[in-house]
Amino acid sequence: MIVRQAVVEDAVQIAVVMENAEASGWMLFNPGERNIEESRIQQLIQQLVEAPKASFFVAVEQGDILGYAIIRGEHLQRTSHRAAVMLGVHDASRGKGVGTQLFDAMIAWAKEFSIHRLELTVIEHNMQAIHLYKKMGFEVEGIKKDSLKIDESYVNEVYMSKML
């Protein structure tokens, strides 16, 4: 498996992974809620790759995209040291090191761009993701109570960060 920067030609496969990840119920978007048309994903890739403090990574094995990671840095002087990260892995590839390798790529990129703080949020009962984030050195900073409404139930969101 390799991790590399996404290119616009990856859009169709990225859309498949996004759709699968959202179907898991662990993502911010409900299934079908996000516009994952090929042209929209191509636009997102282009925007992130060209941005001065953002990137879009994909994990690829034998030509198949197994997962993706997005990192977006801040631009204001007082917050320019931090970046938000987001990860999505196809359910067939979870627990196989894909997330770890995507995080390794994001962390290396962040260090190169003098990012000091990585931030993310995760649904409180997504224990597999929380385990990965802790393994990668993220720490829980707090809980945003009843932050999300999933299937008519209020769910807490966990705020996590990692200092580089």
N, CA and C of each residue as an Amber inpcrd file, in Angstrom:
protein
   492
   0.8420000  -1.1800000   0.0000000   0.0000000   0.0000000   0.0000000
   0.8860000   1.2410000   0.0000000   0.4530000   2.2370000  -0.7750000
   1.1400000   3.5220000  -0.7690000   0.1350000   4.6120000  -0.4080000
   0.6450000   5.6800000   0.1670000  -0.1680000   6.8690000   0.4230000
   0.4320000   7.9780000  -0.4190000  -0.4300000   8.6600000  -1.1580000
   0.0150000   9.7370000  -2.0380000  -1.0330000  10.8420000  -2.0580000
  -0.6540000  11.9550000  -2.6660000  -1.6020000  13.0480000  -2.8580000
  -2.6690000  12.5950000  -3.8530000  -3.8930000  12.9810000  -3.5850000
  -4.9790000  12.6790000  -4.5120000  -4.8090000  13.5080000  -5.7830000
  -5.2620000  12.9420000  -6.8900000  -5.3250000  13.6490000  -8.1710000
  -6.7650000  13.5750000  -8.6630000  -7.1310000  14.4790000  -9.5730000
  -8.5320000  14.5500000 -10.0060000  -9.0180000  13.2330000 -10.6060000
  -8.1120000  12.4530000 -11.1600000  -8.5050000  11.1580000 -11.7360000
  -8.9590000  10.1610000 -10.6720000  -8.7070000  10.4480000  -9.4170000
  -9.1240000   9.5780000  -8.3130000 -10.5740000   9.7980000  -7.9020000
 -11.2300000  10.7900000  -8.4550000 -12.5350000  11.2380000  -7.9580000
 -13.5730000  10.1210000  -7.8710000 -13.6700000   9.2810000  -8.8820000
 -14.6990000   8.2280000  -8.8770000 -14.4670000   7.2640000  -7.7200000
 -13.2250000   6.8090000  -7.5410000 -12.9330000   5.8740000  -6.4490000
 -13.0770000   6.5340000  -5.0780000 -12.6950000   7.8000000  -4.9660000
 -12.8630000   8.5080000  -3.6900000 -14.3390000   8.5960000  -3.3430000
 -15.1750000   8.8720000  -4.3330000 -16.6240000   8.9520000  -4.0950000
 -17.1610000   7.6320000  -3.5560000 -16.6610000   6.5180000  -4.0640000
 -17.0900000   5.1970000  -3.5830000 -16.7030000   5.0240000  -2.1150000
 -15.4740000   5.4080000  -1.7670000 -15.0230000   5.2800000  -0.3760000
 -15.8290000   6.2080000   0.5250000 -16.0760000   7.4410000   0.0730000
 -16.8730000   8.3800000   0.8700000 -18.2800000   7.8390000   1.1150000
 -18.8910000   7.3210000   0.0690000 -20.2460000   6.7730000   0.2000000
 -20.2590000   5.6030000   1.1850000 -19.2660000   4.7330000   1.0810000
 -19.1700000   3.5870000   1.9840000 -18.9300000   4.0340000   3.4210000
 -18.0180000   4.9860000   3.6130000 -17.7130000   5.4730000   4.9640000
 -18.9380000   6.1310000   5.5950000 -19.6780000   6.8970000   4.8160000
 -20.8710000   7.5550000   5.3430000 -21.9660000   6.5480000   5.6670000
 -22.0310000   5.4580000   4.9220000 -23.0290000   4.4160000   5.1980000
 -22.7690000   3.7450000   6.5450000 -21.5370000   3.8490000   7.0410000
 -21.1930000   3.2310000   8.3280000 -21.8910000   3.9110000   9.5020000
 -22.3180000   5.1510000   9.3010000 -22.9450000   5.9000000  10.3810000
 -21.9610000   6.6400000  11.2680000 -20.6640000   6.5540000  10.9760000
 -19.6460000   7.1840000  11.8220000 -19.2240000   8.5640000  11.3460000
 -19.6550000   8.9650000  10.1740000 -19.2270000  10.2480000   9.6170000
 -20.2320000  11.3400000   9.9730000 -19.8280000  12.5870000   9.7720000
 -20.7040000  13.7210000  10.0390000 -21.9090000  13.7120000   9.1020000
 -21.6850000  13.3170000   7.8600000 -22.7540000  13.2910000   6.8630000
 -23.5710000  12.0140000   6.9800000 -24.8760000  12.1360000   6.8180000
 -25.7340000  10.9590000   6.6800000 -25.5400000  10.3900000   5.2820000
 -25.8230000   9.1100000   5.0770000 -25.7160000   8.5430000   3.7310000
 -26.5500000   9.3590000   2.7430000 -25.9230000   9.7330000   1.6290000
 -26.6090000  10.4720000   0.5780000 -26.7230000  11.9650000   0.8140000
 -26.2480000  12.4460000   1.9330000 -26.4020000  13.8650000   2.2690000
 -25.3460000  14.7490000   1.5940000 -24.1710000  14.2220000   1.3560000
 -23.0910000  15.0000000   0.7520000 -23.1120000  14.8270000  -0.7670000
 -22.7820000  15.8860000  -1.4700000 -22.6590000  15.8390000  -2.9210000
 -21.3360000  15.1520000  -3.2640000 -21.4250000  13.9020000  -3.7010000
 -20.2030000  13.1660000  -4.0510000 -20.1640000  12.8360000  -5.5400000
 -20.7340000  13.7360000  -6.3440000 -20.6240000  13.5720000  -7.7940000
 -19.1600000  13.7400000  -8.1950000 -18.7880000  13.0830000  -9.2810000
 -17.3940000  13.1010000  -9.7240000 -16.8630000  14.5260000  -9.8620000
 -17.6400000  15.4140000 -10.4800000 -17.1630000  16.7850000 -10.6980000
 -16.9390000  17.5170000  -9.3760000 -17.7810000  17.2670000  -8.4000000
 -17.6290000  17.9200000  -7.0890000 -16.3820000  17.4100000  -6.3710000
 -16.1250000  16.1010000  -6.4500000 -14.9210000  15.5400000  -5.8190000
 -13.6730000  16.0500000  -6.5370000 -13.7180000  16.1350000  -7.8600000
 -12.5830000  16.6840000  -8.6050000 -12.2850000  18.1160000  -8.1650000
 -13.3470000  18.8910000  -7.9990000 -13.2030000  20.2810000  -7.5560000
 -12.5780000  20.3400000  -6.1590000 -13.0280000  19.4830000  -5.2600000
 -12.4910000  19.4400000  -3.8990000 -11.0080000  19.0750000  -3.9110000
 -10.6500000  18.0610000  -4.6850000  -9.2410000  17.6470000  -4.7870000
  -8.3960000  18.8210000  -5.2680000  -8.8210000  19.4520000  -6.3520000
  -8.0690000  20.5690000  -6.9290000  -7.9170000  21.7010000  -5.9140000
  -9.0070000  22.0200000  -5.2350000  -8.9990000  23.0970000  -4.2410000
  -8.0100000  22.7970000  -3.1120000  -8.0340000  21.5790000  -2.5880000
  -7.1650000  21.2360000  -1.4610000  -5.7030000  21.1190000  -1.8660000
  -5.4440000  20.5440000  -3.0250000  -4.0630000  20.3720000  -3.4740000
  -3.4190000  21.7280000  -3.7810000  -4.2260000  22.6750000  -4.2700000
  -3.6920000  23.9930000  -4.6120000  -3.6380000  24.9430000  -3.4170000
  -4.3670000  24.6540000  -2.3590000  -4.3980000  25.5370000  -1.1890000
  -3.0310000  25.5460000  -0.5090000  -2.6410000  26.6860000   0.0560000
  -1.3160000  26.7600000   0.6740000  -1.1620000  25.9170000   1.9420000
  -2.2530000  25.6470000   2.6410000  -2.1510000  24.8910000   3.8930000
  -3.2260000  23.8180000   3.9580000  -3.3050000  23.0050000   2.9310000
  -4.2800000  21.9180000   2.9060000  -3.7570000  20.8200000   1.9960000
  -4.2710000  19.6150000   2.2000000  -3.8960000  18.5110000   1.3270000
  -4.9540000  17.4190000   1.3870000  -4.9260000  16.5710000   0.3860000
  -5.8750000  15.4660000   0.2460000  -5.0370000  14.2390000  -0.0950000
  -5.0220000  13.2630000   0.8010000  -4.2330000  12.0480000   0.6080000
  -5.1410000  10.8590000   0.3330000  -4.6270000   9.8930000  -0.4120000
  -5.3300000   8.6260000  -0.6260000  -4.3760000   7.4760000  -0.3430000
  -4.9290000   6.3930000   0.1980000  -4.1880000   5.1470000   0.3910000
  -4.5890000   4.2270000  -0.7540000  -3.6020000   3.7390000  -1.4840000
  -3.8530000   2.9680000  -2.6990000  -3.1280000   1.6330000  -2.6260000
  -3.8430000   0.5810000  -3.0140000  -3.2390000  -0.7420000  -3.1100000
  -3.7190000  -1.3870000  -4.3930000  -2.7760000  -1.7740000  -5.2430000
  -3.0750000  -2.4090000  -6.5260000  -4.0960000  -1.6040000  -7.3260000
  -3.9300000  -0.2850000  -7.3160000  -4.7910000   0.6000000  -8.0930000
  -6.1160000   0.9540000  -7.4460000  -6.4270000   0.3480000  -6.3070000
  -7.6930000   0.6220000  -5.6210000  -7.4710000   1.5820000  -4.4560000
  -8.3390000   2.5850000  -4.3520000  -8.2800000   3.5140000  -3.2280000
  -9.0090000   2.8880000  -2.0510000  -8.2910000   2.7600000  -0.9340000
  -8.8220000   2.1170000   0.2680000  -9.3240000   3.1320000   1.2900000
  -8.7830000   4.3380000   1.2340000  -9.1580000   5.3670000   2.1920000
  -8.6030000   6.7100000   1.7720000  -9.0670000   7.7510000   2.4600000
  -8.6200000   9.1050000   2.1520000  -8.4500000   9.8850000   3.4530000
  -7.6690000  10.9400000   3.3780000  -7.4640000  11.8290000   4.5180000
  -7.3670000  13.2560000   4.0000000  -8.0270000  14.1500000   4.7140000
  -8.0100000  15.5700000   4.3650000  -7.4440000  16.3320000   5.5540000
  -6.5450000  17.2520000   5.2650000  -5.9930000  18.1290000   6.2960000
  -6.1430000  19.5620000   5.8030000  -6.6880000  20.4120000   6.6820000
  -6.9100000  21.8220000   6.3420000  -6.3220000  22.6980000   7.4320000
  -5.3080000  23.4620000   7.0510000  -4.6950000  24.3870000   7.9870000
  -5.4530000  25.6970000   8.0540000  -5.2050000  26.4130000   9.1240000
  -5.8230000  27.7300000   9.3370000  -4.9440000  28.8080000   8.6990000
  -5.5510000  29.9620000   8.4240000  -4.8140000  31.0240000   7.7390000
  -4.6130000  32.2810000   8.5760000  -5.3980000  32.4620000   9.6270000
  -5.2130000  33.6270000  10.4770000  -3.9110000  33.4900000  11.2560000
  -3.2610000  34.5980000  11.5190000  -1.9600000  34.5620000  12.1840000
  -2.0230000  33.8220000  13.5170000  -3.0650000  34.0610000  14.2980000
  -3.1500000  33.4500000  15.6220000  -3.5170000  31.9670000  15.5910000
  -4.0310000  31.4980000  14.4800000  -4.4280000  30.0840000  14.3840000
  -3.6730000  29.3380000  13.2840000  -2.6760000  29.9740000  12.7070000
  -1.9740000  29.3670000  11.5700000  -1.1550000  28.1360000  11.9450000
  -1.0360000  27.8650000  13.2260000  -0.2620000  26.7120000  13.7050000
  -1.1120000  25.4470000  13.8120000  -2.3990000  25.5370000  13.4940000
  -3.2720000  24.3730000  13.6780000  -3.9470000  23.9610000  12.3710000
  -4.3630000  22.6800000  12.3530000  -5.0470000  22.1310000  11.1830000
  -6.0710000  21.0970000  11.6370000  -7.1790000  21.0570000  10.9200000
  -8.2140000  20.0510000  11.1600000  -7.9620000  18.8690000  10.2340000
  -8.1930000  17.6700000  10.7440000  -7.9980000  16.4630000   9.9410000
  -9.2890000  15.6600000   9.8800000  -9.4610000  14.9710000   8.7640000
 -10.6250000  14.1120000   8.5610000 -10.1580000  12.8650000   7.8220000
 -10.7140000  11.7350000   8.1840000 -10.2740000  10.4550000   7.6400000
 -11.4870000   9.6200000   7.2650000 -11.3960000   8.9130000   6.1560000
 -12.4260000   7.9600000   5.7660000 -11.7700000   6.7220000   5.1770000
 -12.1680000   5.5570000   5.6690000 -11.6030000   4.2920000   5.1820000
 -12.7570000   3.3710000   4.8130000 -12.6480000   2.7330000   3.6620000
 -13.6670000   1.7730000   3.2190000 -13.7800000   0.6620000   4.2530000
 -14.9990000   0.2060000   4.5090000 -15.1850000  -0.8010000   5.5720000
 -14.4060000  -2.0840000   5.3170000 -14.1610000  -2.4360000   4.0650000
 -13.3950000  -3.6480000   3.7570000 -11.9170000  -3.4980000   4.1140000
 -11.4760000  -2.2630000   4.3630000 -10.0600000  -2.0080000   4.6470000
  -9.8010000  -1.5570000   6.0720000 -10.8310000  -1.4670000   6.8950000
 -10.6420000  -1.0160000   8.2770000  -9.9100000  -2.0790000   9.0930000
  -9.0730000  -1.6140000  10.0160000  -8.3220000  -2.5220000  10.8780000
  -7.1190000  -3.1470000  10.2040000  -6.7120000  -2.6100000   9.0450000
  -5.5950000  -3.1830000   8.2850000  -4.4330000  -2.2110000   8.1240000
  -4.4160000  -1.1580000   8.9280000  -3.3050000  -0.2150000   8.8780000
  -3.4780000   0.9460000   7.9170000  -4.6100000   1.0110000   7.2300000
  -4.8370000   2.0920000   6.2690000  -4.8810000   3.4390000   6.9900000
  -5.6730000   3.5190000   8.0460000  -5.7720000   4.7650000   8.8050000
  -4.4360000   5.2000000   9.3760000  -3.6720000   4.2540000   9.8790000
  -2.3520000   4.5680000  10.4370000  -1.4540000   5.1870000   9.3790000
  -1.4280000   4.5950000   8.1890000  -0.5640000   5.1260000   7.1320000
  -1.0420000   6.4890000   6.6440000  -2.3610000   6.6820000   6.5900000
  -2.8790000   7.9970000   6.2130000  -2.4890000   9.0440000   7.2590000
  -2.5930000   8.6950000   8.5310000  -2.1780000   9.6260000   9.5870000
  -0.6860000   9.9110000   9.5080000   0.1230000   8.9010000   9.2510000
   1.5650000   9.1250000   9.1160000   1.8480000  10.1580000   8.0260000
   1.1420000  10.0560000   6.9000000   1.3290000  11.0100000   5.7990000
   0.8860000  12.4100000   6.2090000  -0.2540000  12.5060000   6.8910000
  -0.7350000  13.8250000   7.3250000   0.2150000  14.4540000   8.3360000
   0.7260000  13.6570000   9.2570000   1.6360000  14.1830000  10.2790000
   2.9360000  14.6680000   9.6340000   3.4670000  13.8970000   8.6980000
   4.6860000  14.3200000   7.9960000   4.4370000  15.6230000   7.2370000
   3.2990000  15.6930000   6.5520000   2.9400000  16.9110000   5.8230000
   2.8260000  18.0900000   6.7920000   2.1470000  17.8910000   7.9170000
   1.9380000  18.9600000   8.8960000   3.2670000  19.4800000   9.4350000
   4.1890000  18.5870000   9.7140000   5.5030000  19.0150000  10.2030000
   6.2290000  19.8410000   9.1450000   6.1350000  19.4110000   7.9020000
   6.7760000  20.1340000   6.8040000   6.2340000  21.5610000   6.6840000
   4.9520000  21.7430000   7.0040000   4.3140000  23.0530000   6.8880000
   4.1990000  23.7710000   8.2360000   5.0170000  23.3590000   9.1930000
   5.0970000  24.0030000  10.5160000   3.7690000  24.0500000  11.2570000
   2.9690000  23.0070000  11.0830000   1.7320000  22.8730000  11.8520000
   2.1160000  22.3020000  13.2180000   1.6260000  22.8920000  14.2710000
   1.9440000  22.4520000  15.6300000   0.8200000  21.6230000  16.2470000
  -0.4230000  21.8740000  15.8270000  -1.5850000  21.2550000  16.4690000
  -2.5090000  20.6670000  15.4070000  -2.8380000  19.3800000  15.5670000
  -3.8370000  18.7220000  14.7290000  -5.0940000  18.5300000  15.5590000
  -6.2470000  18.7520000  14.9430000  -7.5280000  18.6600000  15.6430000
  -8.4860000  17.7810000  14.8640000  -9.3740000  17.1110000  15.6040000
 -10.4400000  16.3400000  14.9760000 -11.5830000  16.1740000  15.9610000
 -12.7180000  15.7660000  15.4310000 -13.8390000  15.3750000  16.2820000
 -14.2790000  13.9860000  15.8480000 -14.8920000  13.2660000  16.7830000
 -15.3280000  11.8990000  16.5100000 -16.5760000  11.6160000  17.3360000
 -17.4740000  10.8270000  16.7820000 -18.6690000  10.4130000  17.5140000
 -18.2310000   9.5890000  18.7230000 -18.8070000   9.8890000  19.8670000
 -18.3600000   9.3180000  21.1420000 -18.3210000   7.7890000  21.1580000
 -19.2430000   7.1300000  20.4750000 -19.2680000   5.6640000  20.5370000
 -18.5370000   4.9970000  19.3630000 -17.7550000   5.7610000  18.6000000
 -16.9380000   5.1920000  17.5260000 -15.5930000   4.7690000  18.1230000
 -15.6310000   3.6760000  18.8610000 -14.4650000   3.2420000  19.6290000
 -13.2900000   2.8260000  18.7460000 -13.5630000   2.2530000  17.5740000
 -12.4730000   1.8510000  16.6830000 -11.6750000   3.0810000  16.2420000
 -12.3760000   4.1580000  15.8840000 -11.6880000   5.3830000  15.4720000
 -10.9480000   6.0150000  16.6490000 -11.5920000   6.0830000  17.8060000
 -10.9460000   6.6700000  18.9840000  -9.6740000   5.8970000  19.3300000
  -9.7200000   4.5810000  19.2150000  -8.5240000   3.7590000  19.4620000
  -7.4030000   4.1470000  18.4900000  -7.7350000   4.2890000  17.2040000
  -6.7340000   4.6910000  16.2110000  -6.1600000   6.0600000  16.5580000
  -7.0270000   7.0100000  16.8700000  -6.5590000   8.3650000  17.1510000
  -5.6440000   8.3850000  18.3730000  -6.0000000   7.6470000  19.4010000
  -5.1310000   7.5810000  20.5890000  -3.8030000   6.9090000  20.2470000
  -3.8520000   5.8640000  19.4240000  -2.6220000   5.1880000  18.9940000
  -1.7060000   6.1560000  18.2460000  -2.3090000   7.0980000  17.5190000
  -1.5390000   8.0700000  16.7520000  -1.1150000   9.2700000  17.5990000
  -1.4310000   9.2310000  18.8960000  -0.9720000  10.2750000  19.8000000
  -1.9720000  11.3760000  20.0940000  -3.1930000  11.2350000  19.6260000
  -4.2270000  12.2270000  19.9210000  -4.7370000  12.0250000  21.3410000
  -5.1170000  13.1290000  21.9690000  -5.6630000  13.1030000  23.3210000
  -7.0420000  13.7450000  23.3210000  -7.9040000  13.2500000  24.1920000
  -9.2400000  13.8280000  24.3360000  -9.1120000  15.1700000  25.0400000
  -9.7220000  16.1920000  24.4480000  -9.7340000  17.5210000  25.0620000
 -11.0700000  17.8280000  25.7140000 -12.1210000  17.2260000  25.2010000
 -13.4240000  17.5210000  25.7730000 -14.5400000  16.8210000  25.0290000
 -15.7310000  16.9870000  25.5720000 -16.9360000  16.3870000  25.0050000
 -17.9120000  17.5120000  24.6840000 -18.4330000  17.5100000  23.4790000
 -19.4920000  18.4420000  23.1010000 -20.8020000  17.6620000  23.1990000
 -21.5330000  17.9080000  24.2650000 -22.7240000  17.1130000  24.5820000
 -23.8630000  17.3860000  23.6020000 -24.5340000  16.2880000  23.2250000
 -25.6880000  16.3480000  22.3160000 -25.3830000  17.1570000  21.0550000
 -24.1700000  17.0610000  20.5820000 -23.7110000  17.8330000  19.4350000
 -24.3240000  17.3650000  18.1210000 -24.6250000  16.0860000  18.0340000
 -25.1710000  15.5070000  16.8100000 -26.5120000  14.8470000  17.1020000
 -27.3390000  14.7660000  16.0730000 -28.6080000  14.0480000  16.1960000
 -28.6020000  12.9520000  15.1390000 -28.5320000  11.7220000  15.6150000
 -28.4450000  10.5650000  14.7260000 -29.6280000   9.6620000  15.0140000
 -30.4460000   9.4240000  14.0030000 -31.6310000   8.5650000  14.1580000
 -32.4680000   8.9750000  15.3670000 -32.7430000  10.2570000  15.4640000
 -33.5930000  10.8180000  16.5230000 -32.9860000  10.7400000  17.9200000
 -31.7210000  10.3740000  18.0230000 -31.0370000  10.3530000  19.3200000
 -29.9080000  11.3780000  19.3110000 -29.7400000  12.0710000  20.4200000
 -28.6370000  13.0130000  20.5490000 -27.3750000  12.2500000  20.9250000
 -26.2740000  12.6390000  20.2910000 -25.0010000  11.9350000  20.4510000
 -23.9100000  12.9570000  20.7610000 -23.0260000  12.5920000  21.6580000
 -21.8940000  13.4560000  22.0070000 -20.7860000  13.3380000  20.9660000
 -20.0570000  14.4280000  20.8330000 -18.9080000  14.4820000  19.9440000
 -17.6650000  14.6670000  20.8140000 -16.6160000  13.9200000  20.5320000
 -15.3720000  14.0010000  21.2910000 -14.3860000  14.8780000  20.5210000
 -13.8330000  15.8640000  21.2080000 -12.7960000  16.7090000  20.6320000
 -11.4440000  16.1270000  21.0110000 -10.5810000  15.9430000  19.9920000
  -9.2530000  15.3830000  20.2240000  -8.2110000  16.2330000  19.5020000
  -6.9920000  16.2200000  20.0350000  -5.9090000  16.9520000  19.3850000
  -4.5790000  16.2310000  19.6040000  -3.6250000  16.6200000  18.7810000
  -2.2560000  16.0950000  18.8890000  -1.3140000  17.2640000  18.6420000
  -0.3680000  17.4440000  19.5380000   0.6630000  18.4650000  19.3530000
   1.8700000  17.8180000  18.6750000   2.4160000  18.5010000  17.7060000
   3.5700000  17.9730000  16.9670000   4.8600000  18.6090000  17.4610000
